[in-house]
Short mmCIF file of C-alpha atoms in Angstrom, two decimals:
data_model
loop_
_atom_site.label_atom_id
_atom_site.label_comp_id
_atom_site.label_asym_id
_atom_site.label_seq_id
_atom_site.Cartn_x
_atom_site.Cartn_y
_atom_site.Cartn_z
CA UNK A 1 0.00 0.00 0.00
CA UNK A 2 0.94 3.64 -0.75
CA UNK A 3 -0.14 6.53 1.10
CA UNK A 4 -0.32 9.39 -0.30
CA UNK A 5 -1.09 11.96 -3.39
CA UNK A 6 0.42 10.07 -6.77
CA UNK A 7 -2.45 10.83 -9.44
CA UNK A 8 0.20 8.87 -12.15
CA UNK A 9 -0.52 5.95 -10.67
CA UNK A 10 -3.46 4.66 -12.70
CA UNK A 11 -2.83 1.59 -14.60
CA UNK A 12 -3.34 -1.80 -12.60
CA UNK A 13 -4.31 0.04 -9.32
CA UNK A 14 -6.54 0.57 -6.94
CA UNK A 15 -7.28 3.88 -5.78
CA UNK A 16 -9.09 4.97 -2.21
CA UNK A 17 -9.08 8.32 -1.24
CA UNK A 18 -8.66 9.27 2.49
CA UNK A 19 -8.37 13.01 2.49
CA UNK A 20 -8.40 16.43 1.08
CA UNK A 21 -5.95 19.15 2.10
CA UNK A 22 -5.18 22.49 0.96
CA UNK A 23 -1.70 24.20 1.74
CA UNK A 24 -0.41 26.51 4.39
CA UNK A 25 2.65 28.98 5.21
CA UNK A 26 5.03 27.07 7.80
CA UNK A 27 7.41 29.13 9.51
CA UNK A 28 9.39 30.13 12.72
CA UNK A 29 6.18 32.24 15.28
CA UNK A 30 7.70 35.15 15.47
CA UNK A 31 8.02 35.26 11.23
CA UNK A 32 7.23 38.65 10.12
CA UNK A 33 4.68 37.29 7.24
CA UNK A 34 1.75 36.47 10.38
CA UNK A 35 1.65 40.26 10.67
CA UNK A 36 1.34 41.17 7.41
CA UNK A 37 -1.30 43.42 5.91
CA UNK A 38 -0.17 43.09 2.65
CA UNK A 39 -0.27 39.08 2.56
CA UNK A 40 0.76 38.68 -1.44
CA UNK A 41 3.23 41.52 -1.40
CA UNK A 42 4.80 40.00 1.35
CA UNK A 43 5.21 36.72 0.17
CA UNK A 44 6.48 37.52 -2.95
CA UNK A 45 9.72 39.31 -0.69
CA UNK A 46 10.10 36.23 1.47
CA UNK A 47 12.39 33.92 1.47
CA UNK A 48 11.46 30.30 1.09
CA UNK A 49 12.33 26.72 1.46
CA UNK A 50 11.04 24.97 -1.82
CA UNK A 51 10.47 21.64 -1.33
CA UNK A 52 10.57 19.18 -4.48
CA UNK A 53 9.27 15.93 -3.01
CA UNK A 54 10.37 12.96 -6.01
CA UNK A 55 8.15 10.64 -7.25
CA UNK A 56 4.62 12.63 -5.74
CA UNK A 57 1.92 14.71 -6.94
CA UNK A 58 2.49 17.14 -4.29
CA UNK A 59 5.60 18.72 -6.15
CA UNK A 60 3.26 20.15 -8.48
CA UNK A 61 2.29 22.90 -6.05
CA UNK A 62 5.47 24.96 -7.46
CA UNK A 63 3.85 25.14 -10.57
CA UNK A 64 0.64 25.88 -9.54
CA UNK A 65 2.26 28.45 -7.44
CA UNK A 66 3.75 29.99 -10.50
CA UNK A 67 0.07 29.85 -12.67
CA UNK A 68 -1.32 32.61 -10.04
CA UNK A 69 1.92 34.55 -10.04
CA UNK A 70 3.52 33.78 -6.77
CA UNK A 71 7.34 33.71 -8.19
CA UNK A 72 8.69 33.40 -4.76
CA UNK A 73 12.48 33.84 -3.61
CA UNK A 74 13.27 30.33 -3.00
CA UNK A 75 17.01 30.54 -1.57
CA UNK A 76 16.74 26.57 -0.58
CA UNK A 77 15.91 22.93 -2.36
CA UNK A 78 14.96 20.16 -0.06
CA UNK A 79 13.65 16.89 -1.39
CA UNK A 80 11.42 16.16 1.40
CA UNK A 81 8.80 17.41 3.84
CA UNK A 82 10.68 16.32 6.87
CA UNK A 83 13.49 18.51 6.58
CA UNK A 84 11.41 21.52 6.86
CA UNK A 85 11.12 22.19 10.36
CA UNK A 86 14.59 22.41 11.55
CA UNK A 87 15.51 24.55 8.89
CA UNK A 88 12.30 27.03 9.93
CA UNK A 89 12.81 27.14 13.62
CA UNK A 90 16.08 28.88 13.23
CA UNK A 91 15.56 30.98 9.84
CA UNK A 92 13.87 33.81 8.65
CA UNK A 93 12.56 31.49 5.88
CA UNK A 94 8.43 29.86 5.21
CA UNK A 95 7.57 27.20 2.97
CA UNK A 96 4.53 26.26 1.68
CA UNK A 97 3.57 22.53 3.00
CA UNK A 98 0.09 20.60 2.54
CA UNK A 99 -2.35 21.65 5.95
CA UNK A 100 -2.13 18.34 7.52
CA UNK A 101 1.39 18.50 8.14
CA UNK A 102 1.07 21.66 10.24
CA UNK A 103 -0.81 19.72 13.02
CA UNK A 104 2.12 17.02 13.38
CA UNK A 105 4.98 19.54 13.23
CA UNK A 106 4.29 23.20 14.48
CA UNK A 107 4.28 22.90 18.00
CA UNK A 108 6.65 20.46 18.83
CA UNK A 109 9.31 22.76 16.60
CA UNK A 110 8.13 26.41 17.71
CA UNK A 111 6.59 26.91 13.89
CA UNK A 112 3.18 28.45 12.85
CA UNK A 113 1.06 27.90 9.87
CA UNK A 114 -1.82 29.75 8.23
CA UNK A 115 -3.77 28.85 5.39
CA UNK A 116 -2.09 30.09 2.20
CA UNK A 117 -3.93 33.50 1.32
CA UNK A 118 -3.87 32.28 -2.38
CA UNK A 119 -6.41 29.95 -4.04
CA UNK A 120 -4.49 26.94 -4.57
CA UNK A 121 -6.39 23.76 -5.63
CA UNK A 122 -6.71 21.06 -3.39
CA UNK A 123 -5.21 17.53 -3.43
CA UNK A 124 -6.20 14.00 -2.40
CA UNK A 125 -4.20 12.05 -0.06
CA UNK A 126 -4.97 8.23 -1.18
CA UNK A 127 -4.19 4.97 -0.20
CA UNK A 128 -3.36 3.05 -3.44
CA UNK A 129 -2.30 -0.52 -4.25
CA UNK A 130 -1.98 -2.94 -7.21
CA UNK A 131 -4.81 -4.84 -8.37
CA UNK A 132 -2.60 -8.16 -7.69
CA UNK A 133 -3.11 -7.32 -3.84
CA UNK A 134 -6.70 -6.71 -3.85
CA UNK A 135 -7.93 -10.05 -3.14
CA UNK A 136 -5.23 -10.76 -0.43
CA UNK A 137 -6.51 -10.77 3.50
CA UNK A 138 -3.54 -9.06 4.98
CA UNK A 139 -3.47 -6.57 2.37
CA UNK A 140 -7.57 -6.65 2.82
CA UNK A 141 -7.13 -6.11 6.72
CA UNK A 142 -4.21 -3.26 6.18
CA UNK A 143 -6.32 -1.23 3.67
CA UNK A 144 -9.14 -1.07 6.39
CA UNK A 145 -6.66 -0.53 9.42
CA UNK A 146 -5.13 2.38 7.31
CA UNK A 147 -9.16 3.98 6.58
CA UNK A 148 -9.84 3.22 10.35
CA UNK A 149 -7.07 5.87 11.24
CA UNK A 150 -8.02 8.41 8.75
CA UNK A 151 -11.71 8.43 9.84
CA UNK A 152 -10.36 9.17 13.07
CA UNK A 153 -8.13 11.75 12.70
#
């Protein structure tokens, strides 16, 4: 099973989506953009951590980004989500990260988020897996395990 937002995977696969999310500013609390009363102008003179995440969907948020005009002053590549919050707790620097991933990360790092003041569309986190697996228990019992959790949370 793969969890997560992958809208190439098509052939041979089953598809189950868990979630929608939008996107939201991360950064450091005290970041001067949660003050701002200019929120666009602003963001287009921040610095940012741009975060090209291989093999998902969600890397598509740059260009999408780009489509409304938002040519921000990305100073720093990361591959990865997970490297984001060290990086923001000590910078002047905000990234723009799916919503969900502000609940696990801001407080135990000293971040805030906010919903990004641009309309951005939304994307579906999904659980996929090949149709070989479909018929299998385990796999069976895992899919429903993983939609248990997501109901939940």
């Amino acid at each position: 099973i793969l969890l997560g937002f992958r809208p190439d995977l098509i052939t041979n696969m089953f598809v189950f989506r868990l979630f929608y999310q939008g996107w939201s500013i991360l950064a450091r609390k005290d970041h001067p953009i949660f003050s701002s009363k200019a929120p666009r102008e602003d963001l287009l003179a921040c610095r940012w951590i741009g975060v090209r995440p291989e093999g998902s969907g969600l890397a598509s948020v740059n260009a999408e980004l780009l489509k409304v005009g938002m040519d921000r002053n990305i100073v720093v590549w990361t591959s990865n989500f997970g490297t984001l919050a060290p990086l923001l707790a000590v910078g002047d620097l905000a990234a723009c990260v799916p919503e969900k991933y502000t609940t696990v990360i801001d407080e135990a790092f000293g971040l805030k988020s906010m919903p990004f003041p641009v309309d951005l569309p939304k994307h579906s986190i999904s659980s996929v897996w090949h149709s070989r697996a479909h018929n299998d228990p385990a796999n069976q019992w895992l899919r429903q395990q993983v939609s248990i959790l997501f109901k939940e949370a």
